[in-house]
Short mmCIF file of C-alpha atoms in Angstrom, two decimals:
data_model
loop_
_atom_site.label_atom_id
_atom_site.label_comp_id
_atom_site.label_asym_id
_atom_site.label_seq_id
_atom_site.Cartn_x
_atom_site.Cartn_y
_atom_site.Cartn_z
CA MET A 820 -11.30 7.13 29.89
CA SER A 821 -13.51 9.85 29.00
CA LYS A 822 -16.53 9.10 26.84
CA ILE A 823 -15.12 11.26 24.09
CA ASP A 824 -12.50 8.35 23.76
CA VAL A 825 -15.11 5.40 23.96
CA PHE A 826 -16.03 3.99 20.40
CA VAL A 827 -19.71 4.02 19.75
CA ALA A 828 -21.08 2.24 16.96
CA PRO A 829 -22.95 4.47 14.38
CA ARG A 830 -26.54 3.63 13.97
CA PRO A 831 -27.28 4.83 10.49
CA ASN A 832 -30.94 6.04 10.14
CA PRO A 833 -31.54 5.95 6.11
CA VAL A 834 -34.40 8.85 6.39
CA LEU A 835 -32.33 11.02 8.30
CA ILE A 836 -29.48 10.53 6.26
CA ARG A 837 -31.06 11.06 2.61
CA ALA A 838 -32.70 14.40 4.81
CA MET A 839 -29.32 15.67 5.16
CA THR A 840 -28.42 15.16 1.98
CA SER A 841 -31.32 17.50 0.36
CA VAL A 842 -30.32 20.07 3.36
CA ASN A 843 -26.50 19.82 2.23
CA ARG A 844 -27.10 20.73 -1.02
CA ILE A 845 -29.53 23.66 -0.54
CA VAL A 846 -28.36 25.05 2.83
CA MET A 847 -24.82 24.09 3.43
CA LEU A 848 -23.33 24.12 -0.65
CA ARG A 849 -24.99 25.93 -2.83
CA GLY A 850 -27.76 28.62 -1.01
CA ILE A 851 -30.99 29.81 -2.17
CA PRO A 852 -31.24 31.16 -5.29
CA GLY A 853 -32.92 34.43 -5.38
CA PHE A 854 -31.43 35.98 -2.50
CA ARG A 855 -27.69 34.25 -2.23
CA ASP A 856 -26.85 36.98 -4.56
CA ILE A 857 -28.77 40.23 -3.06
CA LEU A 858 -27.87 42.05 -0.19
CA PRO A 859 -28.57 41.65 2.72
CA PHE A 860 -29.48 38.16 2.10
CA ASN A 861 -26.09 36.84 0.66
CA ARG A 862 -24.94 37.98 4.61
CA LEU A 863 -26.67 35.02 5.84
CA ALA A 864 -24.52 31.65 5.14
CA GLY A 865 -27.82 29.73 5.14
CA LEU A 866 -28.85 31.72 2.49
CA ARG A 867 -26.08 32.12 0.43
CA GLY A 868 -24.92 28.52 1.17
CA VAL A 869 -22.66 27.71 4.37
CA ALA A 870 -19.63 26.30 2.21
CA ASN A 871 -20.64 28.63 -0.92
CA VAL A 872 -20.29 26.16 -3.50
CA ARG A 873 -22.42 26.72 -6.45
CA HIS A 874 -20.89 24.92 -8.60
CA ILE A 875 -19.80 21.00 -8.83
CA ASP A 876 -17.68 19.99 -11.43
CA LEU A 877 -17.99 15.99 -11.45
CA PRO A 878 -17.19 14.87 -15.00
CA ASP A 879 -19.42 11.52 -15.99
CA ALA A 880 -16.32 9.46 -16.66
CA ASP A 881 -14.95 9.75 -13.21
CA LEU A 882 -18.67 9.57 -11.68
CA GLU A 883 -18.78 6.34 -13.27
CA ARG A 884 -14.99 5.41 -12.09
CA LEU A 885 -16.14 5.65 -8.92
CA ARG A 886 -19.56 4.09 -9.03
CA ALA A 887 -17.65 0.74 -10.43
CA SER A 888 -15.81 0.15 -7.56
CA CYS A 889 -18.87 0.57 -4.78
CA GLY A 890 -21.45 -1.33 -4.09
CA ALA A 891 -22.42 -5.05 -3.22
CA GLY A 892 -19.96 -8.03 -3.29
CA LYS A 893 -17.11 -5.90 -2.86
CA ALA A 894 -15.60 -3.78 0.04
CA THR A 895 -14.62 -0.03 -1.03
CA PHE A 896 -13.15 2.33 1.02
CA ILE A 897 -13.27 6.07 -0.36
CA THR A 898 -10.25 8.56 0.46
CA PRO A 899 -10.71 12.00 -0.12
CA ASN A 900 -7.99 14.60 -0.14
CA HIS A 901 -8.54 16.76 2.91
CA PRO A 902 -8.23 20.61 2.17
CA GLU A 903 -10.48 22.08 4.03
CA PHE A 904 -12.67 21.70 7.09
CA PHE A 905 -16.35 21.73 6.90
CA THR A 906 -16.49 21.93 3.14
CA ASP A 907 -14.99 18.45 3.31
CA TRP A 908 -18.21 16.94 5.20
CA MET A 909 -20.46 18.79 2.54
CA ILE A 910 -18.56 17.54 -0.42
CA ASP A 911 -17.94 13.97 0.75
CA LYS A 912 -21.56 13.60 1.15
CA GLU A 913 -22.67 14.75 -2.29
CA ILE A 914 -20.51 12.35 -3.38
CA VAL A 915 -21.29 9.29 -1.52
CA SER A 916 -25.28 10.11 -1.84
CA GLN A 917 -24.26 9.27 -5.70
CA VAL A 918 -22.41 5.93 -5.49
CA GLY A 919 -23.49 4.83 -1.64
CA PRO A 920 -25.81 6.47 0.60
CA LEU A 921 -25.03 4.28 3.59
CA THR A 922 -21.28 4.83 3.37
CA ALA A 923 -19.75 5.61 6.83
CA SER A 924 -17.47 8.62 7.09
CA TRP A 925 -14.64 8.53 9.57
CA ALA A 926 -14.54 11.94 11.46
CA THR A 927 -12.63 13.36 14.80
CA ASN A 928 -14.30 12.16 17.87
CA GLY A 929 -14.12 15.40 19.04
CA VAL A 930 -16.81 15.92 16.61
CA VAL A 931 -18.98 12.67 16.74
CA ASN A 932 -18.27 12.11 20.71
CA GLY A 933 -17.65 15.88 22.35
CA LEU A 934 -20.59 17.75 21.61
CA GLY A 935 -23.00 16.26 23.96
CA GLY A 936 -25.17 13.42 23.61
CA MET A 937 -27.99 14.72 21.09
CA MET A 938 -25.23 15.99 18.76
CA GLN A 939 -23.40 12.38 19.32
CA LYS A 940 -26.99 10.52 18.10
CA PHE A 941 -27.04 12.71 15.24
CA TRP A 942 -23.87 12.20 14.01
CA LEU A 943 -24.61 8.47 14.60
CA ALA A 944 -27.19 8.49 13.09
CA ASN A 945 -25.84 10.00 9.68
CA ASN A 946 -23.03 7.07 9.77
CA LEU A 947 -20.07 8.85 11.14
CA ILE A 948 -17.43 6.89 12.50
CA ALA A 949 -15.29 8.49 15.79
CA GLN A 950 -11.52 8.14 15.29
CA ILE A 951 -10.11 7.92 18.83
CA PRO A 952 -6.38 8.64 18.84
CA GLY A 953 -4.38 5.77 20.04
CA ASN A 954 -7.44 3.80 20.47
CA SER A 955 -8.84 3.26 16.88
CA GLY A 956 -9.11 -0.61 17.03
CA ALA A 957 -12.94 -0.84 17.21
CA ALA A 958 -13.05 1.85 14.99
CA LYS A 959 -11.33 -0.06 12.20
CA GLU A 960 -13.11 -3.42 13.06
CA HIS A 961 -16.50 -1.85 12.55
CA SER A 962 -15.22 -0.19 9.63
CA VAL A 963 -13.45 -3.42 7.63
CA ALA A 964 -16.94 -5.06 9.12
CA TRP A 965 -19.35 -2.54 7.37
CA ALA A 966 -16.79 -2.47 4.05
CA LEU A 967 -17.40 -6.07 3.53
CA LYS A 968 -21.26 -5.74 3.73
CA GLY A 969 -20.98 -3.65 0.27
CA HIS A 970 -22.15 -0.02 1.86
CA GLY A 971 -18.55 1.47 1.52
CA VAL A 972 -16.02 3.48 4.20
CA LEU A 973 -15.05 7.07 3.72
CA LEU A 974 -11.83 8.50 5.75
CA HIS A 975 -8.98 10.83 4.30
CA PRO A 976 -6.00 9.76 4.32
CA GLU A 977 -3.89 12.62 4.90
CA GLY A 978 -5.55 13.29 8.56
CA GLY A 979 -6.00 16.57 9.71
CA VAL A 980 -6.59 19.78 7.27
CA GLY A 981 -3.38 21.27 5.96
CA TRP A 982 -5.43 24.18 3.91
CA HIS A 983 -3.04 23.39 1.13
CA ALA A 984 -5.61 22.12 -1.98
CA ASN A 985 -2.69 21.89 -4.55
CA VAL A 986 -0.96 19.08 -2.30
CA VAL A 987 -1.39 15.75 -1.37
CA ALA A 988 0.21 15.59 2.59
CA PRO A 989 2.03 12.16 3.07
CA LEU A 990 -0.68 9.46 3.73
CA LEU A 991 -1.85 7.31 6.61
CA PRO A 992 -1.89 3.75 6.05
CA GLY A 993 -5.25 2.73 8.01
CA ALA A 994 -7.42 2.96 4.68
CA VAL A 995 -4.88 0.36 2.80
CA GLU A 996 -4.59 -1.59 6.21
CA MET A 997 -8.52 -1.92 6.69
CA GLY A 998 -8.51 -2.99 3.15
CA LEU A 999 -6.12 -5.68 3.22
CA GLU A 1000 -8.00 -6.62 6.37
CA ALA A 1001 -11.33 -6.67 4.61
CA LEU A 1002 -9.73 -9.02 1.61
CA ARG A 1003 -8.27 -11.43 4.03
CA ARG A 1004 -11.70 -11.98 5.28
CA GLY A 1005 -13.69 -11.83 1.65
CA ARG A 1006 -11.52 -14.76 0.11
CA ALA A 1007 -12.29 -17.02 3.34
CA THR A 1008 -15.47 -17.17 1.56
CA ASP A 1009 -14.90 -15.72 -1.51
CA PRO A 1010 -11.46 -16.28 -3.69
CA ASP A 1011 -12.67 -13.79 -6.27
CA PHE A 1012 -13.57 -11.53 -3.61
CA LYS A 1013 -12.53 -7.77 -4.55
CA VAL A 1014 -11.65 -4.67 -2.37
CA TRP A 1015 -10.76 -1.16 -4.10
CA ILE A 1016 -9.31 1.79 -2.32
CA ALA A 1017 -11.19 4.82 -4.28
CA PRO A 1018 -9.17 7.76 -4.37
CA VAL A 1019 -11.39 11.18 -4.67
CA THR A 1020 -9.58 14.58 -5.16
CA TRP A 1021 -11.00 18.26 -5.05
CA LYS A 1022 -10.43 21.69 -5.73
CA LEU A 1023 -12.10 24.78 -5.19
CA ALA A 1024 -11.78 27.75 -7.19
CA PHE A 1025 -13.43 31.05 -6.34
CA THR A 1026 -15.86 32.26 -9.30
CA ARG A 1027 -15.11 36.09 -9.19
CA ASN A 1028 -12.49 38.39 -7.73
CA VAL A 1029 -12.47 38.07 -3.80
CA GLU A 1030 -9.78 40.37 -3.09
CA ALA A 1031 -11.43 42.93 -1.25
CA ALA A 1032 -13.27 40.19 0.95
CA LEU A 1033 -9.46 38.76 1.82
CA ALA A 1034 -8.39 42.20 2.37
CA LYS A 1035 -10.92 42.21 5.00
CA GLU A 1036 -10.38 39.26 6.65
CA CYS A 1037 -6.39 39.87 6.55
CA ALA A 1038 -7.29 42.97 8.47
CA TYR A 1039 -9.29 41.06 10.78
CA VAL A 1040 -6.16 38.93 11.53
CA GLU A 1041 -3.97 41.30 11.77
CA LYS A 1042 -5.93 43.29 14.65
CA SER A 1043 -6.86 39.95 16.44
CA LEU A 1044 -2.91 38.94 16.89
CA LYS A 1045 -1.59 42.74 16.96
CA ILE A 1046 0.49 42.86 14.23
CA GLU A 1047 0.51 46.37 12.55
CA ARG A 1048 -0.11 46.36 8.71
CA GLN A 1049 2.66 47.85 6.17
CA ALA A 1050 0.98 50.43 4.65
CA THR A 1051 2.58 49.92 1.23
CA ASP A 1052 2.39 45.75 1.55
CA THR A 1053 0.28 43.92 -1.20
CA LEU A 1054 -2.11 41.66 0.02
CA PRO A 1055 0.07 38.29 -0.17
CA GLN A 1056 2.88 40.64 1.73
CA ARG A 1057 0.61 41.18 4.17
CA ILE A 1058 0.19 37.59 4.55
CA HIS A 1059 3.99 37.33 4.70
CA HIS A 1060 4.55 39.80 7.50
CA VAL A 1061 2.02 38.09 9.32
CA TYR A 1062 3.46 34.60 9.35
CA SER A 1063 7.21 36.06 9.91
CA THR A 1064 6.05 38.11 12.79
CA LEU A 1065 4.64 34.82 14.35
CA LEU A 1066 7.60 33.04 13.71
CA THR A 1067 9.99 35.52 15.39
CA ARG A 1068 7.35 35.23 18.52
CA ASP A 1069 7.69 31.61 18.21
CA GLU A 1070 11.77 32.08 17.98
CA ALA A 1071 11.86 34.41 20.89
CA ALA A 1072 9.79 31.89 23.15
CA CYS A 1073 12.17 29.09 22.13
CA GLY A 1074 15.26 31.59 23.37
CA MET A 1075 16.51 32.02 19.69
CA ARG A 1076 17.36 35.04 17.78
CA SER A 1077 15.97 35.82 14.08
CA ASP A 1078 18.11 35.50 11.49
CA GLU A 1079 17.18 38.51 9.60
CA GLY A 1080 19.08 37.39 6.31
CA ALA A 1081 17.57 33.87 6.09
CA THR A 1082 14.23 33.47 4.35
CA TYR A 1083 11.29 32.61 6.05
CA ALA A 1084 11.24 28.65 4.87
CA GLU A 1085 14.78 29.03 6.60
CA ARG A 1086 13.99 30.38 9.40
CA ARG A 1087 11.06 28.01 10.16
CA LYS A 1088 13.42 24.78 9.60
CA ALA A 1089 15.97 25.55 11.97
CA LEU A 1090 13.40 26.44 14.70
CA VAL A 1091 11.47 22.92 14.12
CA THR A 1092 15.08 21.55 14.21
CA GLU A 1093 15.95 23.03 17.64
CA LEU A 1094 12.01 21.88 18.67
CA VAL A 1095 12.67 18.74 17.62
CA ARG A 1096 15.52 18.08 19.49
CA ARG A 1097 13.86 19.61 22.75
CA LEU A 1098 11.21 17.01 22.36
CA GLY A 1099 13.32 13.94 22.13
CA GLU A 1100 15.39 15.04 24.90
CA SER A 1101 12.05 15.42 27.11
CA ILE A 1102 10.95 12.09 25.98
CA SER A 1103 14.11 10.08 26.06
CA ALA A 1104 14.00 9.66 22.08
CA ASP A 1105 17.11 9.30 19.80
CA THR A 1106 15.86 12.30 17.33
CA ALA A 1107 18.98 10.91 15.20
CA SER A 1108 17.36 7.74 13.92
CA THR A 1109 13.74 9.05 14.01
CA ASP A 1110 11.96 11.52 11.87
CA THR A 1111 9.88 14.05 12.96
CA ALA A 1112 6.05 12.35 12.53
CA GLU A 1113 7.63 9.07 14.05
CA LEU A 1114 8.79 11.32 16.86
CA LEU A 1115 5.66 12.92 17.59
CA ARG A 1116 3.74 9.63 17.47
CA ARG A 1117 6.22 8.85 20.31
CA ALA A 1118 5.25 12.07 21.97
CA ARG A 1119 1.61 10.97 21.73
CA ARG A 1120 2.12 7.57 23.41
CA TRP A 1121 4.31 9.36 26.49
CA GLN A 1122 1.61 11.32 27.07
CA ARG A 1123 -0.35 8.80 27.40
CA GLU A 1124 1.79 6.42 29.67
CA ASN A 1125 2.85 9.00 31.99
CA THR A 1126 -0.51 11.05 32.46
CA GLY A 1127 0.88 11.27 36.58
CA ASP A 1128 3.46 13.84 35.28
CA ALA A 1129 1.86 17.21 35.07
CA GLU A 1130 4.78 19.38 34.27
CA GLY A 1131 6.11 16.97 31.88
CA GLN A 1132 2.64 16.99 29.75
CA LYS A 1133 2.44 20.26 29.74
CA HIS A 1134 5.94 20.76 28.05
CA VAL A 1135 5.85 17.63 26.14
CA ARG A 1136 2.22 18.65 24.81
CA ALA A 1137 3.78 22.68 24.05
CA LEU A 1138 6.42 21.47 22.25
CA ALA A 1139 4.76 18.76 19.81
CA ASP A 1140 1.75 21.32 19.40
CA THR A 1141 4.36 24.34 18.15
CA ILE A 1142 6.17 21.54 15.99
CA GLN A 1143 2.78 20.59 13.91
CA ARG A 1144 1.68 24.02 13.95
CA LEU A 1145 4.55 25.53 12.13
CA GLN A 1146 5.15 22.18 9.71
CA ARG A 1147 1.78 22.98 8.64
CA VAL A 1148 3.63 25.78 6.44
CA GLY A 1149 5.45 23.53 4.17
CA SER A 1150 8.01 23.87 1.40
CA TRP A 1151 4.91 24.09 -0.73
CA ALA A 1152 4.50 27.64 0.24
CA SER A 1153 7.81 29.03 -1.16
CA ALA A 1154 7.84 26.25 -4.33
CA ASN A 1155 6.21 28.44 -7.07
CA PRO A 1156 6.71 32.37 -7.73
CA ARG A 1157 3.29 32.87 -7.77
CA ILE A 1158 0.38 32.78 -5.47
CA THR A 1159 -3.45 32.42 -6.24
CA GLN A 1160 -6.40 33.93 -4.33
CA GLU A 1161 -7.14 30.37 -3.33
CA GLU A 1162 -3.86 29.81 -1.75
CA ILE A 1163 -4.23 33.38 -0.11
CA ALA A 1164 -7.58 32.00 1.51
CA GLU A 1165 -6.10 29.00 2.76
CA HIS A 1166 -3.22 31.29 4.34
CA LEU A 1167 -5.71 33.10 6.11
CA LYS A 1168 -7.65 30.12 7.31
CA ARG A 1169 -4.81 28.12 8.25
CA ILE A 1170 -3.61 31.23 10.51
CA ARG A 1171 -7.23 31.72 12.14
CA ASN A 1172 -6.91 28.35 12.82
CA ASP A 1173 -4.09 28.08 14.60
CA TYR A 1174 -3.20 31.34 16.12
CA CYS A 1175 -6.78 32.95 16.59
CA ARG A 1176 -8.39 32.04 19.61
CA GLY A 1177 -9.93 35.06 21.44
CA GLY A 1178 -13.67 34.53 21.34
CA LEU A 1179 -16.86 33.11 19.84
CA ARG A 1180 -16.02 34.44 16.35
CA ASP A 1181 -12.67 32.73 15.95
CA THR A 1182 -14.09 29.50 17.87
CA ILE A 1183 -17.23 29.39 14.80
CA ASN A 1184 -14.37 29.81 12.47
CA ARG A 1185 -12.64 26.70 13.13
CA PHE A 1186 -15.86 24.60 13.08
CA ILE A 1187 -17.41 26.60 10.07
CA PRO A 1188 -15.05 28.55 8.46
CA GLN A 1189 -16.73 30.93 5.77
CA PRO A 1190 -15.04 31.87 2.41
CA ALA A 1191 -14.27 34.83 0.89
CA GLY A 1192 -17.06 34.19 -2.06
CA PRO A 1193 -18.67 31.68 -4.28
CA ARG A 1194 -16.73 28.80 -5.47
CA CYS A 1195 -16.66 25.87 -8.02
CA ALA A 1196 -15.73 22.32 -6.61
CA HIS A 1197 -13.94 20.60 -9.13
CA ILE A 1198 -13.80 16.89 -8.13
CA ARG A 1199 -12.05 14.24 -10.10
CA VAL A 1200 -11.72 10.71 -9.44
CA PRO A 1201 -8.41 8.87 -10.02
CA GLU A 1202 -7.81 5.40 -11.15
CA PRO A 1203 -9.27 3.21 -7.84
CA LEU A 1204 -6.49 1.05 -6.47
CA GLY A 1205 -7.21 -2.82 -6.27
CA LEU A 1206 -5.99 -4.56 -3.57
CA HIS A 1207 -7.19 -7.69 -4.89
CA GLU A 1208 -4.53 -7.36 -7.42
CA TYR A 1209 -2.04 -5.52 -6.02
CA ALA A 1210 1.11 -7.25 -5.01
CA GLY A 1211 3.18 -4.84 -3.31
CA SER A 1212 3.60 -4.49 0.35
CA ILE A 1213 1.47 -1.60 2.18
CA ASP A 1214 4.22 1.29 2.28
CA ASP A 1215 4.21 0.75 -1.65
CA ALA A 1216 0.38 0.76 -1.77
CA VAL A 1217 0.11 4.02 0.12
CA ALA A 1218 2.96 5.50 -1.94
CA GLU A 1219 0.94 4.65 -5.18
CA LEU A 1220 -2.24 5.84 -3.68
CA HIS A 1221 -0.60 9.19 -3.15
CA ARG A 1222 0.83 9.54 -6.87
CA ARG A 1223 -2.61 9.22 -8.01
CA MET A 1224 -3.97 11.95 -5.96
CA GLN A 1225 -1.26 14.35 -6.59
CA GLN A 1226 -1.16 13.48 -10.04
CA THR A 1227 -4.86 14.15 -10.41
CA ILE A 1228 -4.87 17.86 -8.60
CA THR A 1229 -1.98 18.61 -10.34
CA GLY A 1230 -3.72 18.08 -13.49
CA THR A 1231 -6.98 19.92 -12.27
CA VAL A 1232 -5.14 22.76 -11.25
CA ALA A 1233 -3.70 23.10 -14.38
CA GLU A 1234 -6.66 22.60 -16.24
CA VAL A 1235 -8.55 25.22 -13.98
CA GLU A 1236 -5.97 27.27 -15.03
CA ALA A 1237 -6.11 26.79 -18.60
CA GLN A 1238 -9.41 28.18 -17.92
CA GLY A 1239 -8.21 31.39 -16.77
CA SER A 1240 -10.26 31.03 -13.57
CA PHE A 1241 -7.00 31.83 -11.09
CA ILE A 1242 -5.68 35.65 -10.07
CA PHE A 1243 -2.16 35.30 -9.36
CA TYR A 1244 0.11 37.30 -7.73
CA PRO A 1245 3.94 37.41 -6.98
CA ASN A 1246 4.52 35.05 -4.19
CA PRO A 1247 6.46 36.99 -1.32
CA PHE A 1248 7.38 33.25 -0.33
CA TYR A 1249 9.46 32.48 -2.83
CA ARG A 1250 12.83 33.19 -1.76
CA HIS A 1251 12.04 35.71 0.56
#
């Protein structure tokens, strides 16, 4: 077992955590006033703010709602949505600094353990918990124990970043499962012990028109992926053309012929269906009685149990990776007749993360993606879910958590739209 797969307990350093909170607010989020809007300084991420979040819109009532569910004498699991990489930690850290500075946060094992010994010490001192696929027992045990101390634990129930801020993906049950275990242990000594699942949602909106910057990034993607631009295409149509071309390449690699009369969504669904069938055959699973998410879990388990089959490992990994990549453009992409600059930006970041892997620039972009312009973070806190007074099953609790998060996101988007903060275009994915 490699070092990256071994759980190491965080060792929080309160002094470092406070210092990083201050750095986060200045350098990572907002930038330095007087420099962040002046050429050439605004080209330097550290001066303009790496995440370029100039404003944080967090109503007092929402902040107080979160504070009420955190603190000593209760166990709290904070569950934010997960629309964007890197900015997630910046905003999460800003939130927990106001409700529980010693809150532990889950992060991928590749970040916590995979960047060398010095960086591991740094992340552990910042109270990050490494999420290790297939070996999460120790992380869950540590999380429950830490939450019982009243410090709180933060984890993203959507799992990985999907780059779709308006839609909450299906949630994983980990927070609810750990919450119920914390409730069991807490009630052993205190019959009135309370456990809260505290959802948080945030939506980023540009504070000005960033079409020129988005077009420039789109041109980089087209050049990197060797996709010829159609001269008359609008910016959203260019995004659609990039995705359609990439899908055609995936179809060809699978030996399937493109259906020119079908929409992008129909073609994507047909390809995923065929890949799922092949993956099921490769790991001897009955795809007729297994949904795709369960099949992917079985594929990961098959890989762990068949490490000696190098050729099979390569084949199964390629199928699973392609299915996951194709699924990242869900039905939400074609659900609405209009598309915003924010959604265009998300498409570009998703493409760069999934397909652009040519060199250092793309590697840096995957870890620290740069936004097209200054933004406002609209943060809201749905009603926390009290597991101490919830009688439903784990699945019911996860479904209720998802409902509250999606309802809040939808309301936030409507609120921001009513303020005139979005720039809209016709959506080429809609019925195409």
